[in-house]
XYZ file of C-alpha atoms in Angstrom:
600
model
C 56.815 109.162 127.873
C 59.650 107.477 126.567
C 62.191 105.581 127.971
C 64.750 107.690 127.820
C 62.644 110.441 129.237
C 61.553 108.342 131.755
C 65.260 107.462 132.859
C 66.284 111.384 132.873
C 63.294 111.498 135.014
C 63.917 109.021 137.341
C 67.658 110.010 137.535
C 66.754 113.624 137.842
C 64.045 113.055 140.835
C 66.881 110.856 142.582
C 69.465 113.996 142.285
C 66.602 116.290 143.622
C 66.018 113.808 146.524
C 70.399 113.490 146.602
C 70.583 117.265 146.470
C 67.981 117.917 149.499
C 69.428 115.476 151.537
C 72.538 117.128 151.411
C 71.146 120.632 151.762
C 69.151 119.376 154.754
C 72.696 118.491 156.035
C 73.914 121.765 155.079
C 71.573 123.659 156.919
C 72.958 121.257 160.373
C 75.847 123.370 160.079
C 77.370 123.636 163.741
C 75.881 120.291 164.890
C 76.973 117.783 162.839
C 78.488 115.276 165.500
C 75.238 115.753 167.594
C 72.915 114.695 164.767
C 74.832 111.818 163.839
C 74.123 111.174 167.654
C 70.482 111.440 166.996
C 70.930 109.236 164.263
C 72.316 106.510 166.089
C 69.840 106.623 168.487
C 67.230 106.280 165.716
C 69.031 103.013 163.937
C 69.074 101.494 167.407
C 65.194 102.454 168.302
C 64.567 100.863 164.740
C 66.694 97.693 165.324
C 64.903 97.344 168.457
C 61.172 97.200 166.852
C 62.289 94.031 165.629
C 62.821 92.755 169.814
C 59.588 90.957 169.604
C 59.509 89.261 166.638
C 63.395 87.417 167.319
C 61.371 86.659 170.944
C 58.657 85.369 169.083
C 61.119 83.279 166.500
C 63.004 81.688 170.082
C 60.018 80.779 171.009
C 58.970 79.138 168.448
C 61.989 77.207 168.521
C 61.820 76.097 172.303
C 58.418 75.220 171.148
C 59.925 73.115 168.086
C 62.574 71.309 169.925
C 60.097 70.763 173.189
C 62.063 72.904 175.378
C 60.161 75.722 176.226
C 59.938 76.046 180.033
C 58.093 78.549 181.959
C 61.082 79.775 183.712
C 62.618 80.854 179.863
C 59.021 82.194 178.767
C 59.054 84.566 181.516
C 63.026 85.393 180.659
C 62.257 86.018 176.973
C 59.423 87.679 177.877
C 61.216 89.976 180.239
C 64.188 90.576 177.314
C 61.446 91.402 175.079
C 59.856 93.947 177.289
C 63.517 95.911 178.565
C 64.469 95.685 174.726
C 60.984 97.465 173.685
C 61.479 100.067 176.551
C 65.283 100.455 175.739
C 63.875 100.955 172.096
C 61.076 103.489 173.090
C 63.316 105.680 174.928
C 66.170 106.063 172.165
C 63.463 106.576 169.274
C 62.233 109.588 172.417
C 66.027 110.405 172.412
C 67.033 110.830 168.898
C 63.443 112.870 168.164
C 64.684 115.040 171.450
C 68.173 115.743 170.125
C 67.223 116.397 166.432
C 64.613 118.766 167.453
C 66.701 120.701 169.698
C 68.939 120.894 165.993
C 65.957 121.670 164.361
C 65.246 124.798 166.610
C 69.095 126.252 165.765
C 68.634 125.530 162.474
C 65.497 127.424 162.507
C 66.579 130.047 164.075
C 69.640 130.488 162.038
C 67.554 130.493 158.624
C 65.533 133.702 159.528
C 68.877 135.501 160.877
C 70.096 134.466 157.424
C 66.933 135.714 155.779
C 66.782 138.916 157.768
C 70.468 139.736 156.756
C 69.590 139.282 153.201
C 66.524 141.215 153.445
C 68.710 144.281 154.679
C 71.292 143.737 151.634
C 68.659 143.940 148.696
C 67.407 146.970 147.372
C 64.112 148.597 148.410
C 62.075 147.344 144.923
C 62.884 143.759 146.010
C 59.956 144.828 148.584
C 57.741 146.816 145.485
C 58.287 143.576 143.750
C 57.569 140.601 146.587
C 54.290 141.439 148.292
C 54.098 141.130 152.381
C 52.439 137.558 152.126
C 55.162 136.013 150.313
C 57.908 137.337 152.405
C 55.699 136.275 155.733
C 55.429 132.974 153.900
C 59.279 132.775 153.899
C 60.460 133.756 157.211
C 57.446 131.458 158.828
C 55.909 129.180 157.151
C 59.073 127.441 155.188
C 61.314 128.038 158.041
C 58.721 125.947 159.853
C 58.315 123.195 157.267
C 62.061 122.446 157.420
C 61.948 121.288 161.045
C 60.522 118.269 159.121
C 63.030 118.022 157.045
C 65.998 118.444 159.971
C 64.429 116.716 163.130
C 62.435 113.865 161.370
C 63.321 113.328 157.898
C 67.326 112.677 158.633
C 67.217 110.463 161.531
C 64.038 108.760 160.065
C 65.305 108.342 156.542
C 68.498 106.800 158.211
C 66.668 104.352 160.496
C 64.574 103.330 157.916
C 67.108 102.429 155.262
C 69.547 101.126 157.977
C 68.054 99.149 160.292
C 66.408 97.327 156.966
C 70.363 96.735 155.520
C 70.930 94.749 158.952
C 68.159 92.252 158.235
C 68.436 91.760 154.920
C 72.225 90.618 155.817
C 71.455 88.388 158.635
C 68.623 86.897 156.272
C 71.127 86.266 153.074
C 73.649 85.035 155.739
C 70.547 82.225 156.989
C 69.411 81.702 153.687
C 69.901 83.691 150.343
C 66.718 82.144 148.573
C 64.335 82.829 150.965
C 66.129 86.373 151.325
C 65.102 87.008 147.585
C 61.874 85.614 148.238
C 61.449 88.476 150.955
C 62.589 91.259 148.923
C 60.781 90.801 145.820
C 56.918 92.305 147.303
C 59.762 95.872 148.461
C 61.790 95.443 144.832
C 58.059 95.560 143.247
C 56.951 98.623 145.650
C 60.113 100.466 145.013
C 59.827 100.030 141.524
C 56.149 101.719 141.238
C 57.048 104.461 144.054
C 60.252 105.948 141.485
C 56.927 105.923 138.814
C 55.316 108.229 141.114
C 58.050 109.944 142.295
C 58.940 111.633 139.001
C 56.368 113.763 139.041
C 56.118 114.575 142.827
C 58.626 117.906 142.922
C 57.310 119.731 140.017
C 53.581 119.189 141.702
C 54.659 119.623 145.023
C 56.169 123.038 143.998
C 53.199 124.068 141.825
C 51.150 123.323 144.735
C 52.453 125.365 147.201
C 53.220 128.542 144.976
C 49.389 127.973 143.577
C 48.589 127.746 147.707
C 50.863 130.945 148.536
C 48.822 133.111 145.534
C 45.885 132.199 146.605
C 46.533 133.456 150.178
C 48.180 136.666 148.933
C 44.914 137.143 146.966
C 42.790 136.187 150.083
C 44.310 138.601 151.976
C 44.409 141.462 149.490
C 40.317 141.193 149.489
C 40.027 140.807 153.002
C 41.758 144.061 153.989
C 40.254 146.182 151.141
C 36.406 144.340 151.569
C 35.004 147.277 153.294
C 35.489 149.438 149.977
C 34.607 146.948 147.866
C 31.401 146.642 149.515
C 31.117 150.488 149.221
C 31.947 150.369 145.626
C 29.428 147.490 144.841
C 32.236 145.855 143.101
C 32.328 142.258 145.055
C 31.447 140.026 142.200
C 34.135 141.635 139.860
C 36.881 141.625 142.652
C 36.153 138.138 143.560
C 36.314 136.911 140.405
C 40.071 137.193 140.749
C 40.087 134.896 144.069
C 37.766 132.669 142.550
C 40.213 131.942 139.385
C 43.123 131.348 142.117
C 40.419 128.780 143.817
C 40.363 127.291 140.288
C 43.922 126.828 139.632
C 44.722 125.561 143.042
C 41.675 122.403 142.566
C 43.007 121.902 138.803
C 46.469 121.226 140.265
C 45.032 119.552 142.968
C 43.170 117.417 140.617
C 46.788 116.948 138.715
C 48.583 115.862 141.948
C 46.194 113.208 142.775
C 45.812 111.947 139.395
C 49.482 111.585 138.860
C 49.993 110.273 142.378
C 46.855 108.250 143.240
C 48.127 105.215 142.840
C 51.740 105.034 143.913
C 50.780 105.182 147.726
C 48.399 102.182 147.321
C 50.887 99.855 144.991
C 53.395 100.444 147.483
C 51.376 100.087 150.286
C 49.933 96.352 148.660
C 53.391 95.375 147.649
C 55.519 96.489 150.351
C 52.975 94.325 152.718
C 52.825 91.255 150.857
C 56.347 89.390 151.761
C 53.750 86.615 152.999
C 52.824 86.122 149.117
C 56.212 84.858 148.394
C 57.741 83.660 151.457
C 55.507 81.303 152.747
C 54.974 79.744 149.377
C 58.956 79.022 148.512
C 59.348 77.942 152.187
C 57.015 75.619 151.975
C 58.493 74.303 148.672
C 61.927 74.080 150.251
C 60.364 72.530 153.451
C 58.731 69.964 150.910
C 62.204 69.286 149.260
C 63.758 68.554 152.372
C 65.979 72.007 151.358
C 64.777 74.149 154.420
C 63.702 73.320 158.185
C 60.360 74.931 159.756
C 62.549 77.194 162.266
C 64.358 78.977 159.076
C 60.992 79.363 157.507
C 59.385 81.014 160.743
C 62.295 83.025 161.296
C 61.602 84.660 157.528
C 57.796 84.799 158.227
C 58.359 86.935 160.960
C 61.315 89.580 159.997
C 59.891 89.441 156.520
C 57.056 91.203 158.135
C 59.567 93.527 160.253
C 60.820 94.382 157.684
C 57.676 95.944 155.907
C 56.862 97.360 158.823
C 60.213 99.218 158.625
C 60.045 100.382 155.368
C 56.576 100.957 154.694
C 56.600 104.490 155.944
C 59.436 105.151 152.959
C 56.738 106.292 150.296
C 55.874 109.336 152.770
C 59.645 110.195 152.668
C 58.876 110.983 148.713
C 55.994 113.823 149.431
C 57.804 114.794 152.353
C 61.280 115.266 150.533
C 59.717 117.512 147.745
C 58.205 119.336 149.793
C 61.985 120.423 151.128
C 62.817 120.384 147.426
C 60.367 123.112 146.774
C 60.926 125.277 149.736
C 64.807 124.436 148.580
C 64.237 126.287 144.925
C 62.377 128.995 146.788
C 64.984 129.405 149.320
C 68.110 129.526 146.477
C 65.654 131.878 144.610
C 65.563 134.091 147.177
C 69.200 134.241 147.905
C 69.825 134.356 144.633
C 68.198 138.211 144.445
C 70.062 140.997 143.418
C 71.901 142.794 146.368
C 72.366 145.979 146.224
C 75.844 146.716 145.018
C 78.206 149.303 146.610
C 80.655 150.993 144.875
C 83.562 152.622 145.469
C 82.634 154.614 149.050
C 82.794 158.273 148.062
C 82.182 160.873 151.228
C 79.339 163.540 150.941
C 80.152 166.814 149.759
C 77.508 167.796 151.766
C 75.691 170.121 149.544
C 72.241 168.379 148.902
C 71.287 169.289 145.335
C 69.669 166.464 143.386
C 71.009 165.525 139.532
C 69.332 162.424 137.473
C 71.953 162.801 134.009
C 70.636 160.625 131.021
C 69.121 157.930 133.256
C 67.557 155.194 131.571
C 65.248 152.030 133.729
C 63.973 149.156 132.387
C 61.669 146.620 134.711
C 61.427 143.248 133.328
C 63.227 143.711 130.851
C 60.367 146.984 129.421
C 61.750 150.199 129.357
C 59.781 152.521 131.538
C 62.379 155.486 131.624
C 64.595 156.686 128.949
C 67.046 159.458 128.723
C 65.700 161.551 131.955
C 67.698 164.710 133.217
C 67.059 167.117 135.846
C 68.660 169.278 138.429
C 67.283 170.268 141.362
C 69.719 173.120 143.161
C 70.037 172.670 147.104
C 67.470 174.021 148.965
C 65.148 174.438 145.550
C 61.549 172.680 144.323
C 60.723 170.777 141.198
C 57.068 169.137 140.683
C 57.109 165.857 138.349
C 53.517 165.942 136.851
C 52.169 163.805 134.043
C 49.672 161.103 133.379
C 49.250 158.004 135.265
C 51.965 155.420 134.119
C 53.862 157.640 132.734
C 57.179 157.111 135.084
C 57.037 159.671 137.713
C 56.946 157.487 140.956
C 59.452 155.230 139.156
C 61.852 158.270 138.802
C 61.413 159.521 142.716
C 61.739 156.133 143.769
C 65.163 155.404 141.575
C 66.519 158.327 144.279
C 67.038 156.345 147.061
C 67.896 153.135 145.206
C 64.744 151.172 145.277
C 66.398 149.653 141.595
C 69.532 150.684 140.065
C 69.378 153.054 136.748
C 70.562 150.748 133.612
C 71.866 153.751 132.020
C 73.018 157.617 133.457
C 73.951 158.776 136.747
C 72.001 159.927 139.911
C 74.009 161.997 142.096
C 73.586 163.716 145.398
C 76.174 166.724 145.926
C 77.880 165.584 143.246
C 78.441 162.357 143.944
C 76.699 159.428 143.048
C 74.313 157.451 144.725
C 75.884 154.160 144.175
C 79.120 155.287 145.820
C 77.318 156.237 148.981
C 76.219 153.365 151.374
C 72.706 152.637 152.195
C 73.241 154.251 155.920
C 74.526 157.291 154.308
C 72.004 157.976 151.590
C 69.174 157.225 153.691
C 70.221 160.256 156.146
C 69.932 162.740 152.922
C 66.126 162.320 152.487
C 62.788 161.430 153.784
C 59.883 160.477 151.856
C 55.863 160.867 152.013
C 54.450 158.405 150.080
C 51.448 157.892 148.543
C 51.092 154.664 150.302
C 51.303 155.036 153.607
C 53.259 153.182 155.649
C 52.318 152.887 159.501
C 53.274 150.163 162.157
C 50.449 148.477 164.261
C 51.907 149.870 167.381
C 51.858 153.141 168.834
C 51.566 157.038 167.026
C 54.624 157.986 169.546
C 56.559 155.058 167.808
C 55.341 155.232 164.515
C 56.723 158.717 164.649
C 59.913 158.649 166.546
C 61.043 155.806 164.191
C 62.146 159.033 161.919
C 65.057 159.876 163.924
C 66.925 157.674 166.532
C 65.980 157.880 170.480
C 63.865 161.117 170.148
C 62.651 162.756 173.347
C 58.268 163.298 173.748
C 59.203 166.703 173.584
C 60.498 165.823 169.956
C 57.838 163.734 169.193
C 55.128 166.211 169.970
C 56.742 169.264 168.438
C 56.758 167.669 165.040
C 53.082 166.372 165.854
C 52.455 169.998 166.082
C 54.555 171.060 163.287
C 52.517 168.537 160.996
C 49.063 169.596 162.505
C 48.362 166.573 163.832
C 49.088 167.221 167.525
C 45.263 168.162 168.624
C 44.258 164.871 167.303
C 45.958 162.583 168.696
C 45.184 164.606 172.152
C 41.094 164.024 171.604
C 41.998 159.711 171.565
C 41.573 158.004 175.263
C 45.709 157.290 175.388
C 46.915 159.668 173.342
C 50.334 159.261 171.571
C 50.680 155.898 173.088
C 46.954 154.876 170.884
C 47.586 152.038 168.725
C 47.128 152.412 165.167
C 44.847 149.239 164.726
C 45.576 147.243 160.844
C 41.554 147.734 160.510
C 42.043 151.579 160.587
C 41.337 153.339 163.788
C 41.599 156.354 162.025
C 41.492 158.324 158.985
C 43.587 158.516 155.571
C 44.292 161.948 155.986
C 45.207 162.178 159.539
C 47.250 158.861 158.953
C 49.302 160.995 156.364
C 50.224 163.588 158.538
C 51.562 161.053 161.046
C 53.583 160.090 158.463
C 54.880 164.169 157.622
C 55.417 164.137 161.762
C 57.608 161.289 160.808
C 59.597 162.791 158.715
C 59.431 166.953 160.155
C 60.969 164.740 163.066
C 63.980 163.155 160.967
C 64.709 166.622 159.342
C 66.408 165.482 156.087
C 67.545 167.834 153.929
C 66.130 166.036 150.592
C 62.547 165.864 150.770
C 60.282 163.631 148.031
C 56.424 163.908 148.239
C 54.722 161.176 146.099
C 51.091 162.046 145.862
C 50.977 163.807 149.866
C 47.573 164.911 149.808
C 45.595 161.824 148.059
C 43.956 161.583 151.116
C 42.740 164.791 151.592
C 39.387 165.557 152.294
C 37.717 169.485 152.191
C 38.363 168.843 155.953
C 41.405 167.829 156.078
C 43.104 170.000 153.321
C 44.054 172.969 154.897
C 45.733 171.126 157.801
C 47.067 168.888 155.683
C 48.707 171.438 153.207
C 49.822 173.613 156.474
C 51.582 170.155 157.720
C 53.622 170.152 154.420
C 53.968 173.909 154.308
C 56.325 172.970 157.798
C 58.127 170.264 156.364
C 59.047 171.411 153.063
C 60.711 174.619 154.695
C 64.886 174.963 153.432
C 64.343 171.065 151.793
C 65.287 170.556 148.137
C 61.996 169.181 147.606
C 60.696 166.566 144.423
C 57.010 166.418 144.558
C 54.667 164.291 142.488
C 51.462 165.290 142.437
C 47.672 165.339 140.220
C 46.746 168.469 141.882
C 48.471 171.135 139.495
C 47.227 173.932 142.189
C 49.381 172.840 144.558
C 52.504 172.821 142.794
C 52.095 176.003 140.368
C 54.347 178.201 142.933
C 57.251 175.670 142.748
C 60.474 176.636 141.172
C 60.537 174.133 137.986
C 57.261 171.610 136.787
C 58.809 168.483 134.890
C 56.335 166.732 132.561
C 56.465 163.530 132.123
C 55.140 161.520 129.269
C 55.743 157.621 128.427
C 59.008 157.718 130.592
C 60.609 161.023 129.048
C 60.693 164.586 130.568
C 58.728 166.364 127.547
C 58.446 169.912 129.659
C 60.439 171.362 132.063
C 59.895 175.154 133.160
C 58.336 177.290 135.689
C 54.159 177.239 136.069
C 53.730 180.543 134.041
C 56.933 179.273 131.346
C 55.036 176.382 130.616
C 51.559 177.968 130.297
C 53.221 180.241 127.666
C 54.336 176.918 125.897
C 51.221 175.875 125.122
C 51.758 172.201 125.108
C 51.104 169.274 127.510
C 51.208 171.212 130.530
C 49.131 173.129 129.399
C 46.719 171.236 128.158
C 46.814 169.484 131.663
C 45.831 172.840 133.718
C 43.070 173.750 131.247
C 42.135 170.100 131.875
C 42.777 170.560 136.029
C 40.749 174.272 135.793
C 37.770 173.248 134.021
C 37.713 170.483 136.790
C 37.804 172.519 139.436
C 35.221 174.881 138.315
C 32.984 171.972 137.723
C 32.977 171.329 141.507
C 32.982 174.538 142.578
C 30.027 174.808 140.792
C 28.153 171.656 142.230
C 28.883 172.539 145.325
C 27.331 176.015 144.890
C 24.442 174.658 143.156
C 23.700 172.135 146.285
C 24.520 175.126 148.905
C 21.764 176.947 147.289
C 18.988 174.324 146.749
């Protein structure tokens, strides 16, 4: 590295540690007088560490002079030991008071973090997986209580307290005041080598840390079909590459850092090196007397003992820094924008005109347009990837189009607030989405303070009622993360959910993945309840359960190639219907297995 790298280095790992400091003191917000209170107390705790060693150096010059009595050993001895108490219970006091910061501070982060969460659009969470956010709200909240109730009183003590003996020593003697520096100007010098490189690591290290755990968990809650599917080695092998990168930068941080701590730790501790040997020359000259040189002896070592703990600062302070970038990344996402407020027509037909998406920066939709009329159907079918979840979930503004117009009534989506557009539809998604707490709640969250009566008749409604009524408690079971019950009676809790809210724009994405030959019929009768008088978007694979719908879209590498009725687009003769040949010859192949196994 060269030198003028390495000063940009050095000068941009002192801005980082600059910048932190101050955003630590940002984040104090409301309590600035009492942490400079807690600050205090920690410069005076500090100052006081140093009680016994200016006992000692009295001693020591009673003992010089031949005046030390055992009436002033006791005395001394008693100043020492109120002095060390007095000392003990401010250091207690200023870690009492900037914890009780910390806490607020805390506290005030994950408000700040919830309200944000609220003001970004729904593919922020499509895009930022539940590990990461949990990693956040918890985990980097918690870190910064280091940052707030240690590292600010403890970086002040241990910077201040050292200024106050460094004067008194240049005020006794400035040559044996050099002498005592130059070990700390030596261990200084090799910790802003190390330092350089500690952020960047630091922050690789904890985003290497926070994949890995993401991937963990991923495994973990899928293992029992992995197992099924014999698939563990090739799942794993994903995990284990994580495993890898985290040891390589491991490896990196403790190759790069190794040996800071220890030249810091041998320099900062060897003031004994060079004080003892220029006192003893200055003695020898006749230039120093023997109580100067034992009053350096012993604050020289004081004063290591005060700053030794500095290096830690460095690790400790980019460990804020990354949990700093993280934070500004995070409240640097996109909010969702709102536009000029615009009040519902109230008719509910559904209009996508020309709308183009792009996600990182590739185009996955281009010039789509579509109109469903109020109270009307229209099935989006096409290959995987091909755009069709993107388009349903562009409705209720997961992302915002790049291009085009999506408008509801007539009026567009991004001049209707979030409260407002949520009202005009519910959704079934593929994925499904259930609380670990009770079916009652996971249904009534549809609709606000809903009666049992409520709750039950859309249980009913979405053939899920007899069910729940066979489990020990009922609607108040709770639906366990490990799966208590089934895919497919999961799903219709979710269609309770949303028979309950009663929206009049309805948008099925994949509803009956999880039906079984069981659970088909009860499962199609559920939807058969909750698509009644909805203007209704469905995506589905199954072609036989969308042929009676008013228009089929097709959708092919992000364009609508197709649009039409079942029997329009069979008389096309094009991709839809090469698709139903495709979906019949299917069909018949099952049909036909399982008549071949009913009869053997």
């Amino acid at each position: 590295m060269s030198q003028e790298t390495n000063e940009q280095a050095n000068a941009s790992s002192h801005g980082m540690s600059g910048m932190i400091i101050r955003t630590l003191w940002d984040y104090i917000g409301d309590y600035p007088k009492l942490m400079v209170f807690s600050m205090s107390l920690g410069v005076i705790g500090g100052m006081l560490q140093l009680a016994p060693h200016f006992i000692v150096y009295l001693i020591a010059n009673d003992v010089i002079a031949d005046e030390l009595f055992a009436q002033r050993l006791y005395l001394l001895g008693g100043i020492c030991l109120a002095l060390v108490v007095v000392g003990l219970i401010t250091t207690w006091g200023s870690s009492h008071v900037s914890h009780i910061i910390a806490a607020n501070v805390q506290k005030q982060l994950r408000q700040k973090i919830a309200t944000k969460l609220t003001r970004v659009p729904l593919g922020f969470f499509a895009d930022h997986n539940a590990h990461e956010l949990k990693t956040l709200v918890v985990d980097d909240v918690e870190a910064i209580e280091d940052g707030v109730a240690h590292l600010i009183p403890e970086i002040t003590a241990a910077f201040t307290a050292p200024a106050f003996i460094l004067a008194a020593m240049f005020w006794m003697d400035w040559r044996m005041a050099l002498a005592s520096i130059l070990g700390l100007v030596a261990a200084f010098y090799m910790m802003g080598k190390s330092v350089m490189t500690t952020t960047e690591t630091t922050r690789k290290f904890y985003a290497s840390k926070e994949k890995m755990g993401a991937q963990i968990l991923e495994v973990v809650q899928n293992l029992p079909m992995v197992k099924i599917l014999s698939r563990g080695d090739a799942t794993l092998s994903g995990v284990s590459d994580s495993f890898a990168e985290f040891r390589n930068i491991i490896e990196e941080w403790v190759s790069s850092n190794a040996g800071g701590p220890s030249w810091f730790m041998l320099l900062s501790s060897s003031a004994l090196l060079f004080v003892l040997p220029v006192g003893l020359l200055l003695i020898y000259l006749h230039m120093l007397d023997l109580s100067t040189l034992i009053f350096f002896l012993l604050f020289s070592i004081g004063l290591n003992n005060l700053t030794i703990n500095i290096y830690s600062f460095t690790h400790r302070l980019a460990r804020q820094a990354s949990i700093h970038i993280k934070m500004e990344q995070f409240y640097n996402a996109d909010e969702l924008q709102l536009h000029d407020v615009v009040s519902s027509s109230g008719r509910q037909d559904v209009a996508f005109r020309n709308v183009s998406f792009s996600y990182e920066h590739t185009k996955v939709l281009s010039g789509i347009s579509f109109e469903v009329p109020q109270g009307s159907s229209l099935a989006l079918v096409g290959p995987s990837g091909a755009g069709k979840t993107t388009i349903a979930r562009l409705l209720p503004r997961f992302w915002d189009v790049d291009e085009g117009r999506i408008e509801i009534g007539g009026v567009d989506i991004r001049h209707m607030t979030p409260q407002d557009l949520s009202a005009q539809m519910s959704f079934v998604f593929q994925e499904i989405f259930l609380f670990s707490d009770s079916i009652a709640s996971n249904i009534g969250i549809g609709r606000d303070g809903p009666s049992e009566d409520d709750i039950i008749a859309a249980a009913k409604a979405a053939q899920i009622h007899d069910f729940i009524m066979t489990l020990p408690d009922g609607y108040e079971t709770v639906l366990s993360s490990k799966g208590n019950i089934s895919g497919g009676e999961k799903q219709r809790i979710c269609i309770a959910r949303a028979i309950l809210k009663n929206a009049p724009i309805l948008v099925l994405d994949e509803a009956t993945s999880f039906a079984d030959a069981k659970s088909e019929a009860a499962l199609q009768k559920a939807i058969n309840q909750l698509i009644k008088g909805k203007t209704l978007i469905v995506i589905a694979h199954r072609l036989s359960t969308i042929r009676n719908l008013d228009r089929i879209a097709v959708v092919v590498d992000g364009q609508i190639v197709e649009t039409g009725g079942h029997e329009e687009l069979l008389a096309v003769e094009g991709k839809y219907k090469n698709m139903w040949d495709a979906h019949s010859r299917a069909r018949n192949f099952k049909i036909g297995v399982q008549s071949a196994e009913g009869t053997s």
